[in-house]
Coordinates of C-alpha atoms and ligand atoms in Angstrom, one line a residue:
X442 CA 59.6 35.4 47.4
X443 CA 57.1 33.2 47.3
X444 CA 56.8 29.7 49.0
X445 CA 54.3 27.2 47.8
X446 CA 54.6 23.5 48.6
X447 CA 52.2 20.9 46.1
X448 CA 51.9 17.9 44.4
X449 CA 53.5 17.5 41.2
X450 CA 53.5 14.8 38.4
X451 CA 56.7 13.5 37.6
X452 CA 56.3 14.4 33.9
X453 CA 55.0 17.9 34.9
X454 CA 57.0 20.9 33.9
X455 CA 57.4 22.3 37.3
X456 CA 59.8 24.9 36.8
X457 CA 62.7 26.8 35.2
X458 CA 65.0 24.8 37.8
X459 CA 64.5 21.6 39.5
X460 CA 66.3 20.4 42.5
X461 CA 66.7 16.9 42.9
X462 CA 69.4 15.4 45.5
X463 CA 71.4 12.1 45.5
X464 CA 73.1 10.4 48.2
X465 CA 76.7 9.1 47.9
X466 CA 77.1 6.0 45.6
X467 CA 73.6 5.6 45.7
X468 CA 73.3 5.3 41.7
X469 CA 69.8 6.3 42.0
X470 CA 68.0 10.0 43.1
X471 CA 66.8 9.8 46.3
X472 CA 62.9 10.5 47.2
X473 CA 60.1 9.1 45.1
X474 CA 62.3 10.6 41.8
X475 CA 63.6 7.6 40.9
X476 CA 60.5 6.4 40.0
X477 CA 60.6 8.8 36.8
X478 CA 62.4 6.5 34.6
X479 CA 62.7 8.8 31.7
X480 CA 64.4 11.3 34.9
X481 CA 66.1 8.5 35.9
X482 CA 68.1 7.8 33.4
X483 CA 68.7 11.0 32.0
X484 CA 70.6 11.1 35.8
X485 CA 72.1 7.9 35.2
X486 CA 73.9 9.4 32.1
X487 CA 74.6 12.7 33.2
X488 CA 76.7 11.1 36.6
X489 CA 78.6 8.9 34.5
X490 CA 79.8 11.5 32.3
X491 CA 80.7 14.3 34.5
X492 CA 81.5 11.5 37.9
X493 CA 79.2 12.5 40.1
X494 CA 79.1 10.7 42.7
X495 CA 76.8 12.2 45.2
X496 CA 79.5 13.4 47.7
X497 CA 79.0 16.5 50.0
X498 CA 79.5 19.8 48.4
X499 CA 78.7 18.6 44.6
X500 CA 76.4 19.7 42.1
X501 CA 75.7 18.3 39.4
X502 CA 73.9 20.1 36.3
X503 CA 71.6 18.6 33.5
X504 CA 69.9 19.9 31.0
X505 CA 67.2 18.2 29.3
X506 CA 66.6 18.7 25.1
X507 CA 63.3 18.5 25.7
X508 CA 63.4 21.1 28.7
X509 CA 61.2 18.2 30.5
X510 CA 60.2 18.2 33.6
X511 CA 62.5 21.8 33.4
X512 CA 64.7 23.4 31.9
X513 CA 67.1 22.5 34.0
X514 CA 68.0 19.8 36.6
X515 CA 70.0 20.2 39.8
X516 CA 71.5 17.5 41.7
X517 CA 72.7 18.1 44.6
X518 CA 75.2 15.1 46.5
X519 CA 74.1 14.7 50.3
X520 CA 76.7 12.5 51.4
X521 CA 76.2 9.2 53.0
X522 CA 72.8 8.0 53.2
X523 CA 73.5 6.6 56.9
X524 CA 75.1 10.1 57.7
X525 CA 71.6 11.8 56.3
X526 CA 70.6 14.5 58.9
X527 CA 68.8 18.2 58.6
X528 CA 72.3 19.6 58.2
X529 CA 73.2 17.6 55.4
X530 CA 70.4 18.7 53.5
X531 CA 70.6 22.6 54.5
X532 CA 74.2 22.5 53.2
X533 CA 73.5 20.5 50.0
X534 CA 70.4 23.1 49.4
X535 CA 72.6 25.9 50.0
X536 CA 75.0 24.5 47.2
X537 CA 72.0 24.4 44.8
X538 CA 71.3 27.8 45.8
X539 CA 74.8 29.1 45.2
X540 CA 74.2 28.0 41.3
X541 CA 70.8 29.6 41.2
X542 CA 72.5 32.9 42.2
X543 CA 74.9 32.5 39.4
X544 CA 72.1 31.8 36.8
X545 CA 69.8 34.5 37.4
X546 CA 67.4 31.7 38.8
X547 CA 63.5 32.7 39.1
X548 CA 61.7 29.7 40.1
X549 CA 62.7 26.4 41.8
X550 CA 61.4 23.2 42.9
X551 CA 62.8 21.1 45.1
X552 CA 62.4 17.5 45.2
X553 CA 63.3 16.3 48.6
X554 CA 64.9 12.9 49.6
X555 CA 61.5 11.7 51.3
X556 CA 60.6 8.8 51.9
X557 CA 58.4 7.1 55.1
X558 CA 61.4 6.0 56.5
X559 CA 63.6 8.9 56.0
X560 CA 65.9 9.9 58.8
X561 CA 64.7 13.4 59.0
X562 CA 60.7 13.9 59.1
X563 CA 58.8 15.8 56.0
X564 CA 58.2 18.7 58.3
X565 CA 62.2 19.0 59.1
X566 CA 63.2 18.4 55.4
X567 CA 61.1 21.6 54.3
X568 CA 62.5 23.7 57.0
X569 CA 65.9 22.3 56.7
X570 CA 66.2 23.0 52.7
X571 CA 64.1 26.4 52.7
X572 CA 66.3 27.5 55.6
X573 CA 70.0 26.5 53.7
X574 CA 68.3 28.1 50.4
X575 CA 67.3 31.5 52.0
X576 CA 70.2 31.6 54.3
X577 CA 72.4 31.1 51.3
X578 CA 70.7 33.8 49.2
X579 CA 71.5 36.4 52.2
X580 CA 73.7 39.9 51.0
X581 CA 74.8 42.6 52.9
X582 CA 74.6 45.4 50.0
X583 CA 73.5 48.3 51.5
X584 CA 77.2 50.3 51.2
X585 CA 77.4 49.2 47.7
X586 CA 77.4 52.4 45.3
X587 CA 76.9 50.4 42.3
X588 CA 76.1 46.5 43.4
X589 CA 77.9 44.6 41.0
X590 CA 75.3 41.8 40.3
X591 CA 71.6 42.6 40.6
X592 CA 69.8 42.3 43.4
X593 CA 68.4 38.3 43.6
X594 CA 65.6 37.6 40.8
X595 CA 64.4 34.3 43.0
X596 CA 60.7 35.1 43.2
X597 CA 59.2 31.3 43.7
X598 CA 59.9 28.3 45.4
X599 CA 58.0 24.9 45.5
X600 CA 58.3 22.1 47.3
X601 CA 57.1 19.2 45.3
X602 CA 54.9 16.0 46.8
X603 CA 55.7 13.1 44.5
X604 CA 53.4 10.2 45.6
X605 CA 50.6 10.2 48.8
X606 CA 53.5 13.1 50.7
X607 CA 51.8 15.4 53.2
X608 CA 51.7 18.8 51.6
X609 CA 50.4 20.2 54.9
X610 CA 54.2 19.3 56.4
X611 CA 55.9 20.8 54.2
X612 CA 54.0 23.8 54.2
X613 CA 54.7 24.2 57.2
X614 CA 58.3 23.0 57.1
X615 CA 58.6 25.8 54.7
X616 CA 57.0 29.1 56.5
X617 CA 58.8 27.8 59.4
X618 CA 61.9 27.9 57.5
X619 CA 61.1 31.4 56.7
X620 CA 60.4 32.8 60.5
X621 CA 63.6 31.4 61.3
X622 CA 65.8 33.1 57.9
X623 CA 64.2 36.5 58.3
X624 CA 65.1 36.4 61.9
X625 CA 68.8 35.0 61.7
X626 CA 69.1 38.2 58.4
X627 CA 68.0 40.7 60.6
X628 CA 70.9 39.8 62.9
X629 CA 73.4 39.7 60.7
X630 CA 72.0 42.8 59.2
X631 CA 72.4 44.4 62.5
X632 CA 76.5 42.6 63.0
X633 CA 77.4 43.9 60.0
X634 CA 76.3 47.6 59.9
X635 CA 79.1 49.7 60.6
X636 CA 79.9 50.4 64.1
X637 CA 79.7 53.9 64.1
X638 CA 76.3 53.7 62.6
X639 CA 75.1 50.2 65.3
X640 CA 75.7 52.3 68.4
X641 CA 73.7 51.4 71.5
X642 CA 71.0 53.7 70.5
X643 CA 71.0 51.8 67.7
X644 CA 70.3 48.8 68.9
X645 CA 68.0 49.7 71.3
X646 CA 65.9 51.5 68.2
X647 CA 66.4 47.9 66.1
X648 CA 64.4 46.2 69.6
X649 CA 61.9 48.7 69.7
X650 CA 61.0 48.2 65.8
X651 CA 60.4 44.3 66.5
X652 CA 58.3 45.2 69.3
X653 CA 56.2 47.6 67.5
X654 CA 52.6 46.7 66.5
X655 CA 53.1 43.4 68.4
X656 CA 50.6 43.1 71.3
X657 CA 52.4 39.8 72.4
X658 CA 55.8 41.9 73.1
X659 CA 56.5 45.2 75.3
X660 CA 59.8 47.2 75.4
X661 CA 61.6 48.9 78.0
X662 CA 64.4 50.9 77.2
X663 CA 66.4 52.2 80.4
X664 CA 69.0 55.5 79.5
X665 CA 72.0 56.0 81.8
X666 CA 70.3 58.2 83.7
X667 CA 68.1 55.5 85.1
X668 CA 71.1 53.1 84.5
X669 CA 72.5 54.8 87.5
X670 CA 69.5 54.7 89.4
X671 CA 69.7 51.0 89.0
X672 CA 73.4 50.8 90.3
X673 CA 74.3 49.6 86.8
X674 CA 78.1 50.1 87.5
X675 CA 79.1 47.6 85.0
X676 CA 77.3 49.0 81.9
X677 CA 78.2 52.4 82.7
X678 CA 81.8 52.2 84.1
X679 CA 82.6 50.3 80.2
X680 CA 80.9 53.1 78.7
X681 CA 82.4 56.1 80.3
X682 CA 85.0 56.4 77.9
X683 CA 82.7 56.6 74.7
X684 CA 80.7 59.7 73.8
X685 CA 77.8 57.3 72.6
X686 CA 75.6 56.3 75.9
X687 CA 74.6 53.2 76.8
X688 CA 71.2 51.6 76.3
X689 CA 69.7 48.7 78.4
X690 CA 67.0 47.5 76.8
X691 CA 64.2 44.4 78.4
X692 CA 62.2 43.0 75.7
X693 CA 59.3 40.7 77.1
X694 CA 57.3 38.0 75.2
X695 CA 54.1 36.7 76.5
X696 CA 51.7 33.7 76.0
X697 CA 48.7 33.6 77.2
X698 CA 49.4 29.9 77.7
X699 CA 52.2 29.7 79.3
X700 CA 53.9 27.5 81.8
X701 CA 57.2 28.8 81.8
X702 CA 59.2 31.7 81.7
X703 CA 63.0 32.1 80.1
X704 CA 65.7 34.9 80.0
X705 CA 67.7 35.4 76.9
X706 CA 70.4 38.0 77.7
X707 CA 73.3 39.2 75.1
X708 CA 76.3 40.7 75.1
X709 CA 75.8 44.4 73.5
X710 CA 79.0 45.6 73.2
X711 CA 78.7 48.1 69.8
X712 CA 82.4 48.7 69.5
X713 CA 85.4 46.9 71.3
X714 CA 88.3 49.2 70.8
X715 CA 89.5 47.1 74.2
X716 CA 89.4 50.8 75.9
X717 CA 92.5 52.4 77.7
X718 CA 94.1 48.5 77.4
X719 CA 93.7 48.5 73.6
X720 CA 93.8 45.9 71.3
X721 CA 96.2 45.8 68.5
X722 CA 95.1 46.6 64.6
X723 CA 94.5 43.0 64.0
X724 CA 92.8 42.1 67.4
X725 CA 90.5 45.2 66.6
X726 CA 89.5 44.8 63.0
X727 CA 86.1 42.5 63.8
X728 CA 85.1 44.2 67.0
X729 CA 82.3 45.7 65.3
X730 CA 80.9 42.1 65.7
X731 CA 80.6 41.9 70.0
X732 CA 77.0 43.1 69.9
X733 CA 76.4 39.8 68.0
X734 CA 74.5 38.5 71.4
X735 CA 72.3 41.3 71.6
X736 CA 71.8 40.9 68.0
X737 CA 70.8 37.8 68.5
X738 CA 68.3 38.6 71.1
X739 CA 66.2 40.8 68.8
X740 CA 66.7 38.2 65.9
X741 CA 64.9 36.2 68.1
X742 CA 62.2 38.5 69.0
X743 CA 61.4 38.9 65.6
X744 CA 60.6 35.3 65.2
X745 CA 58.7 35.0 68.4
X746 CA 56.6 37.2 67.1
X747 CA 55.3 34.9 64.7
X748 CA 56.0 31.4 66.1
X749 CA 53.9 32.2 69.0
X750 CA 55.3 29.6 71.2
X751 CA 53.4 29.2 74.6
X752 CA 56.1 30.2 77.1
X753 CA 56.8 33.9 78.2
X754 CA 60.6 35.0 77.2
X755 CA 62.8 37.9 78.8
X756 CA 65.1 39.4 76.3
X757 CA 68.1 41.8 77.6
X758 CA 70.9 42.9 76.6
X759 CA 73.3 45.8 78.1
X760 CA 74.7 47.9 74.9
X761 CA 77.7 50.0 75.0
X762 CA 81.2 51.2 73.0
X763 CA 84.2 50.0 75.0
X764 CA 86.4 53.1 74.4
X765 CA 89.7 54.6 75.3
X766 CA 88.2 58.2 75.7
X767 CA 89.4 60.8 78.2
X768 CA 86.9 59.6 80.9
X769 CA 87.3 56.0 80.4
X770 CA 87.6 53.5 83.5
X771 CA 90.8 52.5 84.2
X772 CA 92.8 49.8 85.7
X773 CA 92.7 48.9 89.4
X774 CA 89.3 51.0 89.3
X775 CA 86.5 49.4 91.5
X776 CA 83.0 49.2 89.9
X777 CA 79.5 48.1 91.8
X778 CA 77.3 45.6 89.6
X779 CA 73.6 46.4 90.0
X780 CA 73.1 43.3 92.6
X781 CA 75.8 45.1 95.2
X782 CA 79.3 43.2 93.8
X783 CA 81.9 44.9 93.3
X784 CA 84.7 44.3 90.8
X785 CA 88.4 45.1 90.2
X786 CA 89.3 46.0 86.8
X787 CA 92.6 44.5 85.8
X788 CA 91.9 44.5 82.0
X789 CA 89.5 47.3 80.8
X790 CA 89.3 44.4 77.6
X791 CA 87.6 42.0 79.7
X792 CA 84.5 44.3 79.4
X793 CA 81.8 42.1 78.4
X794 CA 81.6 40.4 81.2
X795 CA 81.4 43.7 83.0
X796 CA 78.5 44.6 81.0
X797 CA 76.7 41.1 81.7
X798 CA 77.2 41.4 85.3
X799 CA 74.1 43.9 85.3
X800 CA 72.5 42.1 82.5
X801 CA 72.3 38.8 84.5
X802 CA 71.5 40.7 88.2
X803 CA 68.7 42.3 86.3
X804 CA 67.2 39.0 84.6
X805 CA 67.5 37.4 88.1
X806 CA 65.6 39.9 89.6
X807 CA 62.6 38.8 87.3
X808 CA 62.8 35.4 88.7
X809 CA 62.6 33.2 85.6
X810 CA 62.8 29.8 85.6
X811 CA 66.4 29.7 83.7
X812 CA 68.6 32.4 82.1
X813 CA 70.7 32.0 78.7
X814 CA 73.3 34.0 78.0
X815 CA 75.0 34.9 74.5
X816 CA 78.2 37.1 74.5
X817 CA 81.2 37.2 72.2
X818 CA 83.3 36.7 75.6
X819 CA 86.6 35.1 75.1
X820 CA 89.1 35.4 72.6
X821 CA 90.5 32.0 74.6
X822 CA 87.1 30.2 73.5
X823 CA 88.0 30.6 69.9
X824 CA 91.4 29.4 70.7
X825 CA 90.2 26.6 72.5
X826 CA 87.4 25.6 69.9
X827 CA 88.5 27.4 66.7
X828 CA 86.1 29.4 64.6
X829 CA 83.1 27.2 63.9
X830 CA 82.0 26.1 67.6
X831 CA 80.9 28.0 70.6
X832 CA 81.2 26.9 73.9
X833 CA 78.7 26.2 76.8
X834 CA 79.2 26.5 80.3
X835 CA 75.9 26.1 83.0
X836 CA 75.2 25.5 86.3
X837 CA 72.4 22.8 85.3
X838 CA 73.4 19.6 82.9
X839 CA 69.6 19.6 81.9
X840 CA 69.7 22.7 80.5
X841 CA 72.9 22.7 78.8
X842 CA 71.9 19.2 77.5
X843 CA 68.8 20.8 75.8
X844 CA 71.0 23.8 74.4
X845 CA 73.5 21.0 73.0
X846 CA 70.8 19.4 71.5
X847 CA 69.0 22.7 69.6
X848 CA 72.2 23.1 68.4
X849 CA 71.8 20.0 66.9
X850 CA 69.3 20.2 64.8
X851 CA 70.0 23.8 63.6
X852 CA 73.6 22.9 62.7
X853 CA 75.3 25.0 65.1
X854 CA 78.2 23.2 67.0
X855 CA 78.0 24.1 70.8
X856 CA 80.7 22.0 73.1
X857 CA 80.4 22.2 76.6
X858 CA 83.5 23.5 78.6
X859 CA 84.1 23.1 82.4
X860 CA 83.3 25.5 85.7
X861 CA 86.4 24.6 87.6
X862 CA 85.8 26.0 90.6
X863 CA 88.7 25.6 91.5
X864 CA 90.2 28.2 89.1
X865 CA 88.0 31.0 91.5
X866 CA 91.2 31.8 92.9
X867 CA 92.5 33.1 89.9
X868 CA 89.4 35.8 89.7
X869 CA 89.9 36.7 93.6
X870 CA 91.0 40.5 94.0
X871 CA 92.4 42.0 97.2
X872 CA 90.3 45.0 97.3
X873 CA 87.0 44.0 95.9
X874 CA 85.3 40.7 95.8
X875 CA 86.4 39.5 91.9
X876 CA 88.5 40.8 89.7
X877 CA 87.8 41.0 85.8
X878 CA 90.9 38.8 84.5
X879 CA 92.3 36.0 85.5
X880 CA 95.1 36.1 82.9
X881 CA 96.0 34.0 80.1
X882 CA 94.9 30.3 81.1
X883 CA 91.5 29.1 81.1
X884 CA 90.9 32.5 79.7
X885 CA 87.2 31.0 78.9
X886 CA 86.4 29.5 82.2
X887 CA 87.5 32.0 84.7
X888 CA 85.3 34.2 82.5
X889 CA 82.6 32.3 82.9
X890 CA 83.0 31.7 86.8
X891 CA 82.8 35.5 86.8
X892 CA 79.6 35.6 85.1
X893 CA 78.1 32.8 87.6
X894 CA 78.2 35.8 90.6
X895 CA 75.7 37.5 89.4
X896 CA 73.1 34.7 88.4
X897 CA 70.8 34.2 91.3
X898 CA 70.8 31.6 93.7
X899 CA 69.2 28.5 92.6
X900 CA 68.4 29.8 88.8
X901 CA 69.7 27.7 86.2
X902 CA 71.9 29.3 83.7
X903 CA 73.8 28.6 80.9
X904 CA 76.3 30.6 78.9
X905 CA 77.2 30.2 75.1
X906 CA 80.4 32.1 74.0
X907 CA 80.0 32.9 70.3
X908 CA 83.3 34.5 70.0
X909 CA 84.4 32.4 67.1
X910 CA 81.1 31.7 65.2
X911 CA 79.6 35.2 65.6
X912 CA 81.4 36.2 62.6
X913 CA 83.0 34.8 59.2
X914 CA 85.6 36.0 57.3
X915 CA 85.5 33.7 54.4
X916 CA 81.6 32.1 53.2
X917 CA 80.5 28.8 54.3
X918 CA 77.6 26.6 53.1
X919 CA 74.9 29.2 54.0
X920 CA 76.9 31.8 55.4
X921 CA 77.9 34.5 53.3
X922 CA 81.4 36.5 55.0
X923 CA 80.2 38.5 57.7
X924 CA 77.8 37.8 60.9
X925 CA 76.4 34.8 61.0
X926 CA 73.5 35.8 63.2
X927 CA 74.6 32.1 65.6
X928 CA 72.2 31.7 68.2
X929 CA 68.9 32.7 66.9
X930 CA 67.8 29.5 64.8
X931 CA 69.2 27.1 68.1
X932 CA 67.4 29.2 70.8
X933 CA 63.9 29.4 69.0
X934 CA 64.7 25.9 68.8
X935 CA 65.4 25.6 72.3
X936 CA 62.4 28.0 73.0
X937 CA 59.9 25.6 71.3
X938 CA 60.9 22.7 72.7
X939 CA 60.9 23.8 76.3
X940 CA 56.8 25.2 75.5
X941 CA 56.3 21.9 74.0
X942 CA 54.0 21.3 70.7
X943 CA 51.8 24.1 69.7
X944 CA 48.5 21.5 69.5
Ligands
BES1291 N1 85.2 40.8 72.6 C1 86.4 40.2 73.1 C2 86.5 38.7 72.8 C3 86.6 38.3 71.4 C4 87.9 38.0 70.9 C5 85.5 38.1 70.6 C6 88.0 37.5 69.6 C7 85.7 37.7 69.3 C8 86.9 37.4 68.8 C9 86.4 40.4 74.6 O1 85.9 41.6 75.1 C10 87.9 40.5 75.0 O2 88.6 41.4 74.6 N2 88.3 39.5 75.8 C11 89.7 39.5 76.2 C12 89.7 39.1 77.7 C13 91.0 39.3 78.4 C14 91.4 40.7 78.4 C15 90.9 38.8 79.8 C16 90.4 38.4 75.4 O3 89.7 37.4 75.1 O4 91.5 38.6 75.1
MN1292 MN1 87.2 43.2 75.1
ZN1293 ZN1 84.4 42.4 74.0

């Protein structure tokens, strides 16, 4: 698909489809369209007729006689103009590309709501409508024998500069928009591959492929063999009841420029069957989805590659099957983490955070300046914040504040949740220095204080449970049912802003 952004008369015949947007009981397109009077009024007409009113989630659909400026006209409704943010206009481009799809769409051009004072920035706009158009156009259809539909026919998109617009922004806007689509597919590519065909191997395969041919990223893939020579006890007490071994795999990012140094880790578990405590049929059906942090991870190597940001990155993630197998750990065994802790199991289910307890002593090893952690942890996250919004927890305000606000701008809702310390009690075992449940309540938090052991002293960390976004079961906006690939647009977000401006 192409991406081209240019100036374009109004009167111009710019394409089979043009997108225009509106905002609610404005009367009038918004951007430099309205300036088109002929265009103007044919929208005038058209809202009347059908009530459009501009609202969230509408389209409306003209076409011209004359086929001028195309053949046909999209409007899409952004909502409130004082509500306008990059969000908005993701969703509202998404919606446009939903009717695309059903049309057999080849070529669009969008004509976004600029204006100098717009609430969201040229540059943002671009990204923000490419991103909710590509997104949108996403499909899983590899198992399909005879993929009902063809495959999408979208080969153009232009982004058109009414008056004196800077191209150069939303060119930009644009192949940013792209970097940060092709990474956030690759994950969800990756979450919704069968889990008997994403093993840890797998994974660990799908890392080295981003690595490859990339002189700014190196790879280290560690076997169990060396996972025991590390005193990974965590990684490989989960996966001793699989017959597919673990992987542990350290990806590593580096600027020549710069000044600071991030871990990324992610939960890697390939298949949560909950092991010897198994999870009913219900509680089991999505658990192909708990490698969605480690997904993640290598979504957002992919995009590293190309955004170039100047700070050096860590990316690890610990992959394994959780499985009931005849040499599976068991309850009231003791494992040994690789920093020397040892931990009661009282739920082989509560694995993920057995798993991250070598992941984080690892990434503290390496010293960097803060670690971020994504894991499909809790079950009592999702209950706490329902599907759509992951929690934070973090042992420095700064940072979660700056996670928080990535989030923002992406359109991924992160709350933060407490670390009651208080609730340690709850994780305290009599024969080894934590247990791995601390029962029903606060499910989310004690989970999180367990993590916390194994981040080093004076390292601030932060830790995003995506247990209820990782995956979706009915489309949204941009999200077609499956993984969502959460995470990888807010931390390159995050991972920018902490390098600072490229020039
Ligand atoms: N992978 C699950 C958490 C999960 C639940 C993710 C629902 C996505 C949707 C995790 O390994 C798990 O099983 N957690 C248990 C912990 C409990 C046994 C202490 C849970 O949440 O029930
Ligand atoms: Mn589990
Ligand atoms: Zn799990």
């Amino acid at each position: 698909m192409k991406l081209i952004a240019e100036k374009v008369k109004p009167r111009q015949a710019v394409a089979d489809t043009l997108a225009l947007f509106a905002f609610e009981d404005a009367k009038t397109l918004a951007g430099g369209w309205a300036a088109d009077r002929r265009l103007e009024k044919r929208y005038n007409d058209a809202a009347r007729d059908e009530d459009f009113k501009g609202k969230e989630k509408s389209v409306l659909v003209i076409y011209p006689e004359s086929a001028k400026p195309a053949r046909r006209i999209l409007v899409a409704g952004l909502g409130k103009a004082a509500a306008f943010d990059a969000e908005k206009l993701r969703r509202a481009s998404a919606a446009i590309a939903n009717r695309i799809k059903a049309i057999d769409g080849k070529d669009v051009t969008f004509g976004l709501p600029l204006d100098r004072r717009a609430a969201v920035p040229a540059r943002e706009q671009a990204q923000a409508a490419v991103e909710g158009l590509l997104l949108a156009f996403y499909e899983y259809r590899k198992y399909k024998s005879k993929p009902n539909g063809s495959p999408s026919k979208l080969a153009r998109v232009r982004l058109a500069i009414t008056d004196d617009g800077d191209a150069a922004a939303l060119k930009e806007g644009a192949e940013r928009a792209r970097i940060f689509a092709e990474a956030t597919c690759l994950t969800r590519d990756l979450v919704n591959e069968p889990p008997s065909v994403c093993t840890p191997k797998y994974l660990a395969t799908a890392a080295e492929e981003v690595a490859k041919g990339a002189d700014s990223i190196s790879i280290k893939v560690i076997d169990e063999k060396e996972a025991k020579k590390l005193g990974m006890g965590g990684l490989l007490g989960v996966s001793a009841g699989s017959t597919e071994p673990p992987r542990f795999v350290h990806l590593t990012y580096t600027s020549p420029e710069a000044a600071s140094t991030v871990a990324v880790l992610g939960k890697g578990i390939t298949f949560d069957s909950g092991g010897l405590c198994i999870k009913p049929a219900d509680g089991m059906l999505n658990m192909k989805d708990d490698m969605s942090g480690a997904a993640a991870v290598i979504g957002v190597f992919k995009a590293l590659r190309e955004l170039k940001p100047r700070i050096n990155v860590h990316g690890i993630f610990a992959a394994s099957e959780n499985m009931p197998g005849g040499s599976a750990y068991k309850t009231r065994d003791v494992l040994t983490a690789m920093n020397g802790k040892t931990m009661e199991i009282i739920n082989t289910d509560a694995e993920g955070r057995l798993v991250l307890s070598d992941a984080l002593s690892y990434a503290s090893k390496l010293k960097p300046d803060c670690i971020v952690d994504l894991a499909t942890l809790t079950g009592a996250c999702v209950v706490a914040l329902g599907p759509e919004v992951s929690g934070i927890f973090g042992t420095d305000q700064p940072l979660v504040d700056k996670l928080i606000g990535a989030g923002k701008s992406t359109g991924e809702k992160i709350w933060q949740l407490p670390l009651v310390d208080e609730y340690w009690d709850m994780i305290k075992s009599d024969v080894a220095d934590m247990k791995n449940s601390g029962g029903r309540w606060g499910g989310s938090i004690t989970a999180a204080l367990f993590l916390k052991e194994f981040v080093g002293e004076g390292i601030p960390w932060a830790h995003i449970d995506i247990a209820g976004p990782a995956l979706t079961e009915s489309s949204q906006p941009y999200k077609p049912a499956g993984g969502t690939g959460v995470g990888v647009r807010t931390i390159l977000r995050f991972l920018e802003a902490k390098a600072g401006p490229s020039d």
